[in-house]
CSV table of C-alpha atoms in Angstrom, one decimal:
chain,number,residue,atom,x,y,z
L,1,UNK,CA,0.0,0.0,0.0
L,2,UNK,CA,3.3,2.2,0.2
L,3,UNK,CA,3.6,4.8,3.0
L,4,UNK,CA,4.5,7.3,0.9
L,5,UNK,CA,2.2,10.9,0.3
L,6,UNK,CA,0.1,9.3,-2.5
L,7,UNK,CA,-2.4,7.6,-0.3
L,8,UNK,CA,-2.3,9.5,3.3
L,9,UNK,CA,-5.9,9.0,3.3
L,10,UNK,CA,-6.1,5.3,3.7
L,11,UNK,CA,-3.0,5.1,6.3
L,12,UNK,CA,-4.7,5.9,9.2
L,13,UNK,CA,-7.2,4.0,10.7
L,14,UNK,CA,-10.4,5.9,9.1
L,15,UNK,CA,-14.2,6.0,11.0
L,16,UNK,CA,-17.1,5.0,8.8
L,17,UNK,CA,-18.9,7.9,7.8
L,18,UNK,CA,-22.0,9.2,10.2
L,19,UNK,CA,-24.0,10.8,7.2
L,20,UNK,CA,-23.9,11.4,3.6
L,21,UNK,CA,-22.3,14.8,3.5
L,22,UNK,CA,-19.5,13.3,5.1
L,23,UNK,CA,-19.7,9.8,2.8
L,24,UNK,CA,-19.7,12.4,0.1
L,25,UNK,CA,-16.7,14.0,1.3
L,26,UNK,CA,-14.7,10.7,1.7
L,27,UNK,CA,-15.2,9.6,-1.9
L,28,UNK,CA,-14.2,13.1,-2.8
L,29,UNK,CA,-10.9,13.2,-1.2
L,30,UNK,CA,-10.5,9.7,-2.2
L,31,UNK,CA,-11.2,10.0,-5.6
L,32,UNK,CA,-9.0,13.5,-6.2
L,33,UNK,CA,-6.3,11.1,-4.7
L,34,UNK,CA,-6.4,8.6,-7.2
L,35,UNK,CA,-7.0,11.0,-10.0
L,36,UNK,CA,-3.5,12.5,-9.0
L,37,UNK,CA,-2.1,9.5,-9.8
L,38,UNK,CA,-1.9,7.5,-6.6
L,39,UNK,CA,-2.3,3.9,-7.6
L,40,UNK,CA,-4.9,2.5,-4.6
L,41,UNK,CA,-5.8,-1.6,-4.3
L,42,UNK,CA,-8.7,-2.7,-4.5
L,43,UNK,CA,-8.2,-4.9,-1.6
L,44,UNK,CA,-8.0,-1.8,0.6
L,45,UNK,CA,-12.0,-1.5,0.2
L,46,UNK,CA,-12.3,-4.0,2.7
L,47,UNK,CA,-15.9,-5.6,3.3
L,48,UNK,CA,-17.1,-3.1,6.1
L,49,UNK,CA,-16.1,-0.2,4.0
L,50,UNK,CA,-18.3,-1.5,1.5
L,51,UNK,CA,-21.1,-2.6,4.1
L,52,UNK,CA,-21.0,0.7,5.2
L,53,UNK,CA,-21.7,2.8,2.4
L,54,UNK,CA,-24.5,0.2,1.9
L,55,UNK,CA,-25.9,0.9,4.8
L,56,UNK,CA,-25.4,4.6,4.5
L,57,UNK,CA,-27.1,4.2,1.1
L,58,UNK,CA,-30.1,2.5,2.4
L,59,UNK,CA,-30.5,4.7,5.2
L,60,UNK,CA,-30.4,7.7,3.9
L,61,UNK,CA,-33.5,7.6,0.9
L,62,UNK,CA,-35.6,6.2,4.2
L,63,UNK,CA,-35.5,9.9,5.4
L,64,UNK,CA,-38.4,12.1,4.8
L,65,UNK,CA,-40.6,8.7,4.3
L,66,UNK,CA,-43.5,9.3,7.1
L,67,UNK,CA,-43.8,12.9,5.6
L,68,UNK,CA,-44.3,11.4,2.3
L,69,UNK,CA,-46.4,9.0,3.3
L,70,UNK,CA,-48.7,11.2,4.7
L,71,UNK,CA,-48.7,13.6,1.9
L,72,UNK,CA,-48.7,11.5,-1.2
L,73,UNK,CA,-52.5,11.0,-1.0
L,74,UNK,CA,-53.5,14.8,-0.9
L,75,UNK,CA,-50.7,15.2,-3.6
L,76,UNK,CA,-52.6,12.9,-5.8
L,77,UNK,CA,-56.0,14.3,-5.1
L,78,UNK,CA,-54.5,17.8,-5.8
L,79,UNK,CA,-53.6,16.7,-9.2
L,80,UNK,CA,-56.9,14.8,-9.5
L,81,UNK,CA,-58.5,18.2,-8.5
L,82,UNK,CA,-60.1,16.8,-5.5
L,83,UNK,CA,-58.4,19.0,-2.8
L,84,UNK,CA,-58.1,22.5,-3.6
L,85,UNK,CA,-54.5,24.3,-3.6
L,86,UNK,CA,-53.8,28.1,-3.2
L,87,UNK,CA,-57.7,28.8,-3.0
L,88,UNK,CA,-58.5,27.4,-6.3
L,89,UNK,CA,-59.6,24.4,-7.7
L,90,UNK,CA,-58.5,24.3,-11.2
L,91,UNK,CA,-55.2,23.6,-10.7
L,92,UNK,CA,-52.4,24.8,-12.6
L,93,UNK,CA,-48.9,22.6,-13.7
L,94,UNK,CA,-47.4,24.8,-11.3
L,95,UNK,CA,-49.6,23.9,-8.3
L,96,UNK,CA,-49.5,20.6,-9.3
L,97,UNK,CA,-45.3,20.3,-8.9
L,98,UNK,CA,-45.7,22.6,-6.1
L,99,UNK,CA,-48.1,19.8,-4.0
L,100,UNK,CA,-45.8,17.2,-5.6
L,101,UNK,CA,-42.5,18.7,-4.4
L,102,UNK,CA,-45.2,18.8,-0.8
L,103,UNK,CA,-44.8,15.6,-0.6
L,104,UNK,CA,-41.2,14.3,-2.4
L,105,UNK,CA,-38.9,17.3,-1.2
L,106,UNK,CA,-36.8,15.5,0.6
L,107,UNK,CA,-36.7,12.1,-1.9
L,108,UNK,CA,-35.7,14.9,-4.6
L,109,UNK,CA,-33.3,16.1,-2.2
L,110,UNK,CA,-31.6,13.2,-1.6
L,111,UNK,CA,-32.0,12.1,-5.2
L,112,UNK,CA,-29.7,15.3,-6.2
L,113,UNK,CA,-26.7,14.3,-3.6
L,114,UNK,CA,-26.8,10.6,-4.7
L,115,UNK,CA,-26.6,12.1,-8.3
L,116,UNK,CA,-23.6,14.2,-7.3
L,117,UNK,CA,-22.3,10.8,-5.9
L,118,UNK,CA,-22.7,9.2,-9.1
L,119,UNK,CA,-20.6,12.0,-10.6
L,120,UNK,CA,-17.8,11.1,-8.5
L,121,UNK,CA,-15.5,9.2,-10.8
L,122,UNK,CA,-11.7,8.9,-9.5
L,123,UNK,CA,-10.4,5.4,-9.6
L,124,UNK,CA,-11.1,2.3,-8.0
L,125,UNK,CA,-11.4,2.7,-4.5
L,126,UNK,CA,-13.7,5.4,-5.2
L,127,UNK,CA,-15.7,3.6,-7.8
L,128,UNK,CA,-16.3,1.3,-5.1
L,129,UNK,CA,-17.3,2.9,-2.6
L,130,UNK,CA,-19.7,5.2,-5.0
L,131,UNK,CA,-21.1,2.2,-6.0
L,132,UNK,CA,-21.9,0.3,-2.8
L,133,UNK,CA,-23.7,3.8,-2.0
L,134,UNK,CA,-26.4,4.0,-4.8
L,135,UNK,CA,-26.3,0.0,-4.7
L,136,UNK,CA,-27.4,0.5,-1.2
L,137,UNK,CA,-30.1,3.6,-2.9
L,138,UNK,CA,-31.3,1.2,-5.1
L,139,UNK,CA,-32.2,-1.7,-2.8
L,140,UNK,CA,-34.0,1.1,0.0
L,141,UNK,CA,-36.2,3.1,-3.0
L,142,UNK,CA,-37.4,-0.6,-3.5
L,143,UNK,CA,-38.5,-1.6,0.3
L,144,UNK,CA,-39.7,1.9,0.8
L,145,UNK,CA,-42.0,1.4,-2.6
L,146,UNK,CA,-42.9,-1.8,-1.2
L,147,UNK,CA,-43.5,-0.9,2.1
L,148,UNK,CA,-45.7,2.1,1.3
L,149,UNK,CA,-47.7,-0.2,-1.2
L,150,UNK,CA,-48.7,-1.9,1.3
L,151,UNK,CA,-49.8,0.1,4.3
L,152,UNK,CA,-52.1,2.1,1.5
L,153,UNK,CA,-52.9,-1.0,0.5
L,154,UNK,CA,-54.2,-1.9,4.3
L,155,UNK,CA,-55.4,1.7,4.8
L,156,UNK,CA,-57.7,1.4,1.4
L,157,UNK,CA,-58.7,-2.0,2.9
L,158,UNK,CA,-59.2,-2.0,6.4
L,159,UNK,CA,-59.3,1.9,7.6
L,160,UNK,CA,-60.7,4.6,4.8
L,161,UNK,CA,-63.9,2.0,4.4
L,162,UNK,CA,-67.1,3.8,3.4
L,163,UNK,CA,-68.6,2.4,7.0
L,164,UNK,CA,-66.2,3.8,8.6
L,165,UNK,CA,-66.0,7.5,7.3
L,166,UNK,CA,-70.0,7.3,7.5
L,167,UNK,CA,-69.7,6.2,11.3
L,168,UNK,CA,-67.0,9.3,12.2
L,169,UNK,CA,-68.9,11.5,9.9
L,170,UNK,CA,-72.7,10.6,12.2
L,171,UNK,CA,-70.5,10.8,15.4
L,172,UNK,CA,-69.8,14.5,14.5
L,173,UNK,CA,-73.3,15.1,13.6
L,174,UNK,CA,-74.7,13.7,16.6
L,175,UNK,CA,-72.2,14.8,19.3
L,176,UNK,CA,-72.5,18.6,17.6
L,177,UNK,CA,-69.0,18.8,18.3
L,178,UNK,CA,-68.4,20.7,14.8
L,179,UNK,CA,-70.6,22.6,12.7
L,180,UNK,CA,-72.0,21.6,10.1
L,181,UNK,CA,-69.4,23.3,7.3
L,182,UNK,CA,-66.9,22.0,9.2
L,183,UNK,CA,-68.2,18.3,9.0
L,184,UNK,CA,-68.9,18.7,5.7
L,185,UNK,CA,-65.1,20.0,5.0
L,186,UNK,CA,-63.8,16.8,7.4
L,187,UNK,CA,-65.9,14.5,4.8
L,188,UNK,CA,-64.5,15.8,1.8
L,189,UNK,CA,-61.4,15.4,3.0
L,190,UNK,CA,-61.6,12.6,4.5
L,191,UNK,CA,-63.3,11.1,0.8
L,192,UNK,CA,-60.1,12.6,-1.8
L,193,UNK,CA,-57.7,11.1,0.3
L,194,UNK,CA,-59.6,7.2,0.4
L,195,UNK,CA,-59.9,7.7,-3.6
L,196,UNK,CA,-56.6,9.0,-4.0
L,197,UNK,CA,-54.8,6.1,-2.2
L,198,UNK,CA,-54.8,3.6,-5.0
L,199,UNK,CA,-52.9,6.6,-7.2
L,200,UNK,CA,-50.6,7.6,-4.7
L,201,UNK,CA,-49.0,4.2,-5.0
L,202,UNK,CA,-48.3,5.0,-8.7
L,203,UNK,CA,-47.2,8.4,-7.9
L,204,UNK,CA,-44.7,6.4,-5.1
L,205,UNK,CA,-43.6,4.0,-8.3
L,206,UNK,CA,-43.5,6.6,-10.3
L,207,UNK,CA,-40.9,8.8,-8.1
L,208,UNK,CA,-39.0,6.0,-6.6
L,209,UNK,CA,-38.4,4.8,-10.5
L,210,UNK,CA,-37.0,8.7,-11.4
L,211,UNK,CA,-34.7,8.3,-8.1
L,212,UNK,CA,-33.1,4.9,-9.0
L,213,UNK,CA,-32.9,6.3,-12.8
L,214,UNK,CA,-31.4,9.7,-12.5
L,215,UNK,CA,-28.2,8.8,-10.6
L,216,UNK,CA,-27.2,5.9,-12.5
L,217,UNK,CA,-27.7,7.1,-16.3
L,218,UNK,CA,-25.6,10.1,-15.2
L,219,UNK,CA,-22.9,7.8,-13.6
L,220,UNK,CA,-23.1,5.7,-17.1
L,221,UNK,CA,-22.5,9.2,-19.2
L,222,UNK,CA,-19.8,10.3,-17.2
L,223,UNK,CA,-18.1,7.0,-17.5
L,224,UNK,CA,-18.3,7.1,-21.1
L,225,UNK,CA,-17.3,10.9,-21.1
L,226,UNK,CA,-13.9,9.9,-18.7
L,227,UNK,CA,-13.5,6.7,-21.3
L,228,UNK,CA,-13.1,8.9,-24.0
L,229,UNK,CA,-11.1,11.4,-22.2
L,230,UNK,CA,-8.7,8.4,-21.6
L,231,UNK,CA,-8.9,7.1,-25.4
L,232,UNK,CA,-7.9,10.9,-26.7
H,1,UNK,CA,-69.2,45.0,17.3
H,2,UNK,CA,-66.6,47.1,15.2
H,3,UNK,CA,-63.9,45.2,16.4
H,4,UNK,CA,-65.3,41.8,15.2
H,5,UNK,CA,-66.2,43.7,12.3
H,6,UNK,CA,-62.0,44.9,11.8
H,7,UNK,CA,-61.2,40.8,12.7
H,8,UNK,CA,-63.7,40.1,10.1
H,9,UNK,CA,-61.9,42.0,7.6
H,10,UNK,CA,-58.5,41.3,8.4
H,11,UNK,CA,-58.9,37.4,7.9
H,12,UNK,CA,-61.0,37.8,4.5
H,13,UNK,CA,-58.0,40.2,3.9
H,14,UNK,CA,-55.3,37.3,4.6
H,15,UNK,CA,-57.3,34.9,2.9
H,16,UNK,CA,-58.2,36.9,-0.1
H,17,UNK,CA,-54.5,38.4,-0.5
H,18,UNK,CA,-52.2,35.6,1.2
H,19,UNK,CA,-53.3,32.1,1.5
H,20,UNK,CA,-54.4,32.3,-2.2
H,21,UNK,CA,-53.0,32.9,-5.3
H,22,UNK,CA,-49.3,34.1,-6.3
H,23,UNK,CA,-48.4,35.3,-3.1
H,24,UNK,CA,-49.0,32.2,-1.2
H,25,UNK,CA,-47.1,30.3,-4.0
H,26,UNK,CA,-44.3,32.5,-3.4
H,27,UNK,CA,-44.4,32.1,0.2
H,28,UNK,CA,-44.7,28.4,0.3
H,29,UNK,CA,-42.1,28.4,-2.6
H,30,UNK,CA,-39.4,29.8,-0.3
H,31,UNK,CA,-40.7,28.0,2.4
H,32,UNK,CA,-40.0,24.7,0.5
H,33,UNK,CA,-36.9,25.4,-0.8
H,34,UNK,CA,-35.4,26.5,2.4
H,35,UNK,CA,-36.5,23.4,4.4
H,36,UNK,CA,-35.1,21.3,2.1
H,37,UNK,CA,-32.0,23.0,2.2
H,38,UNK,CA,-31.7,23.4,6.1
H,39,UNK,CA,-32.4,19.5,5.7
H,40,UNK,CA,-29.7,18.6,3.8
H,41,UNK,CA,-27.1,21.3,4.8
H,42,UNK,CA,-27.0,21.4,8.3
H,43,UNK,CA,-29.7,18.8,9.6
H,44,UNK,CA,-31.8,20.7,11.3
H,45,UNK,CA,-34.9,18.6,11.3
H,46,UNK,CA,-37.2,19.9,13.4
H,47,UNK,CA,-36.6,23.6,12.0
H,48,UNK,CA,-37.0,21.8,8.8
H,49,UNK,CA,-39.9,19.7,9.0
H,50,UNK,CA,-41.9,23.1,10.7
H,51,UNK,CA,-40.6,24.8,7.3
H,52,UNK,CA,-42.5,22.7,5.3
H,53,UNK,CA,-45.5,22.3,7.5
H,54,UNK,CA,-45.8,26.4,7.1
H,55,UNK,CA,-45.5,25.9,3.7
H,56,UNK,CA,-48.6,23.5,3.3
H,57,UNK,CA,-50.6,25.6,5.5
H,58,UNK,CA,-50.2,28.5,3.1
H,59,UNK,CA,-50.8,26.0,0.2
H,60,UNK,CA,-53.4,24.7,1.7
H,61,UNK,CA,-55.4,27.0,4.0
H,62,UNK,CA,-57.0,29.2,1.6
H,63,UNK,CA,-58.3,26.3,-0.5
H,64,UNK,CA,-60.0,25.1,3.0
H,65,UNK,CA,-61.5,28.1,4.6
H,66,UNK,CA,-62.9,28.8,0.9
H,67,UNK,CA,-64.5,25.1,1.6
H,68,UNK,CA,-65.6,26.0,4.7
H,69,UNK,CA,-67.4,29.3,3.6
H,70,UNK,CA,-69.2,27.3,0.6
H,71,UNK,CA,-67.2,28.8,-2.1
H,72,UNK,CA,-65.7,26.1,-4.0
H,73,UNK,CA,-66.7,22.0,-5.6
């Protein structure tokens, strides 16, 4: 591995990273290394390392999930035009992303670092370890699509029944609680988000396809782009 | 009975002028934009997440209290 100034970096007995900022920063470091010059073995990315940005990978498109998965259905029925947005109900392509971005902020967030990751191109450590981090991407957009699936899935079933919305809405009525335009408000509500549950699921697939997508086909051009660097 | 009168006016006035139409786009816009950012920059989730809850109030609020008064569906 040579002790000389080429590969200070992998010398010292190196923490794995808490967050992806600091991932990020790793791979950058690593890979400005290796594009110096510094030949790095492959063997050096030992099987933790690799776990690790996995893991980190996995983790961090899980972030922002319960917000999502409480807003996915009004995001739908705002594009469906069953919940109004900004006071009106015709809604506009700009209302629409706006409800949409509601919803997937963070996911798009996240989306943009891993695509910076999949910029990162030095040499093989760093290949590696860029890898094993939108691997890791991959695999968690999948559970979290399958896990959201389901629980609308159950809530559609088991929880937004017409029985049941009828029974809360009578409560209301009888206990005079709320008035009457308030009620009324609550079973609108309460009826775009049951309709919109089915569609929010596509609008999940739909997103969690874009966020596996985007990083890799821009890892794929900039590896052709650095191929033919090499080749001229 | 003038002062319900003023409070009267002062909420159709937000609701009319803020929590509907390019104002409140512009509002939640920023709102957005700066959660997501706080989010990612320096983790601040609870700052964060209260960002983005202002913003879907503003989105949202308007379109609701029009509900409520009958005005819109």
């Amino acid at each position: 591995m040579g002790n000389d100034n080429n590969s200070p970096f992998l010398v010292q007995h190196r923490e794995k990273p808490k967050d992806l900022l600091e991932a990020i920063s790793e791979i950058e470091i690593l890979s400005a290394t290796e594009e110096d010059g510094a030949e790095i073995h492959e063997r050096l990315a030992t099987l933790k390392d690799r776990m690790d940005y996995f893991n980190l990978g996995l983790r961090s498109i899980f972030t922002g999930t319960i917000i999502s998965l409480f807003l996915a259905p009004i995001c739908s029925a705002v594009i469906n035009q069953d919940i109004p947005i900004f006071g009106h109900i015709d809604t506009t392509v700009y209302d629409m992303i706006l409800s949409y971005i509601f919803s997937f902020g963070y996911s798009i967030g996240f989306m943009l670092l891993f695509t910076y990751i999949a910029k990162l191109r030095g040499g093989t450590i760093s290949n590696i370890y860029s890898n094993n981090i939108l691997i890791g991407m991959s695999v968690g957009a999948v559970i979290k699509l399958i896990i959201t699936g389901f629980i609308y899935g159950l809530l559609y079933i088991f929880v937004f029944t017409d029985s049941n919305i009828a029974s809360l809405i009578s409560f209301f009525i009888k206990s005079k609680l709320l008035e009457n335009n308030m009620i009324n408000l609550i079973y609108i509500i309460l009826s775009a988000i049951k309709v919109n549950l089915i569609p929010a699921i596509y609008i999940y697939g739909i997103t969690t396809v874009f966020i596996i997508t985007i990083p890799w086909v821009v890892r794929v051009v900039y590896k052709i782009i650095n191929n033919r660097r090499v080749r001229i | 009975m003038n002062d319900e009168k003023f409070i009267k006016d002062i909420w159709y006035f937000l609701i009319n002028n803020i929590f509907e139409g390019k104002i409140a786009i512009v509002i939640s816009t920023t709102l957005i934009i700066f959660a997501v950012f706080l989010f990612i920059r320096w983790k601040v989730y609870a700052v964060s997440i209260l960002l983005l809850m202002m913003a879907m109030t503003v989105a949202y609020l308007g379109g609701f209290l029009k509900l409520l008064k009958g005005g819109i569906l």
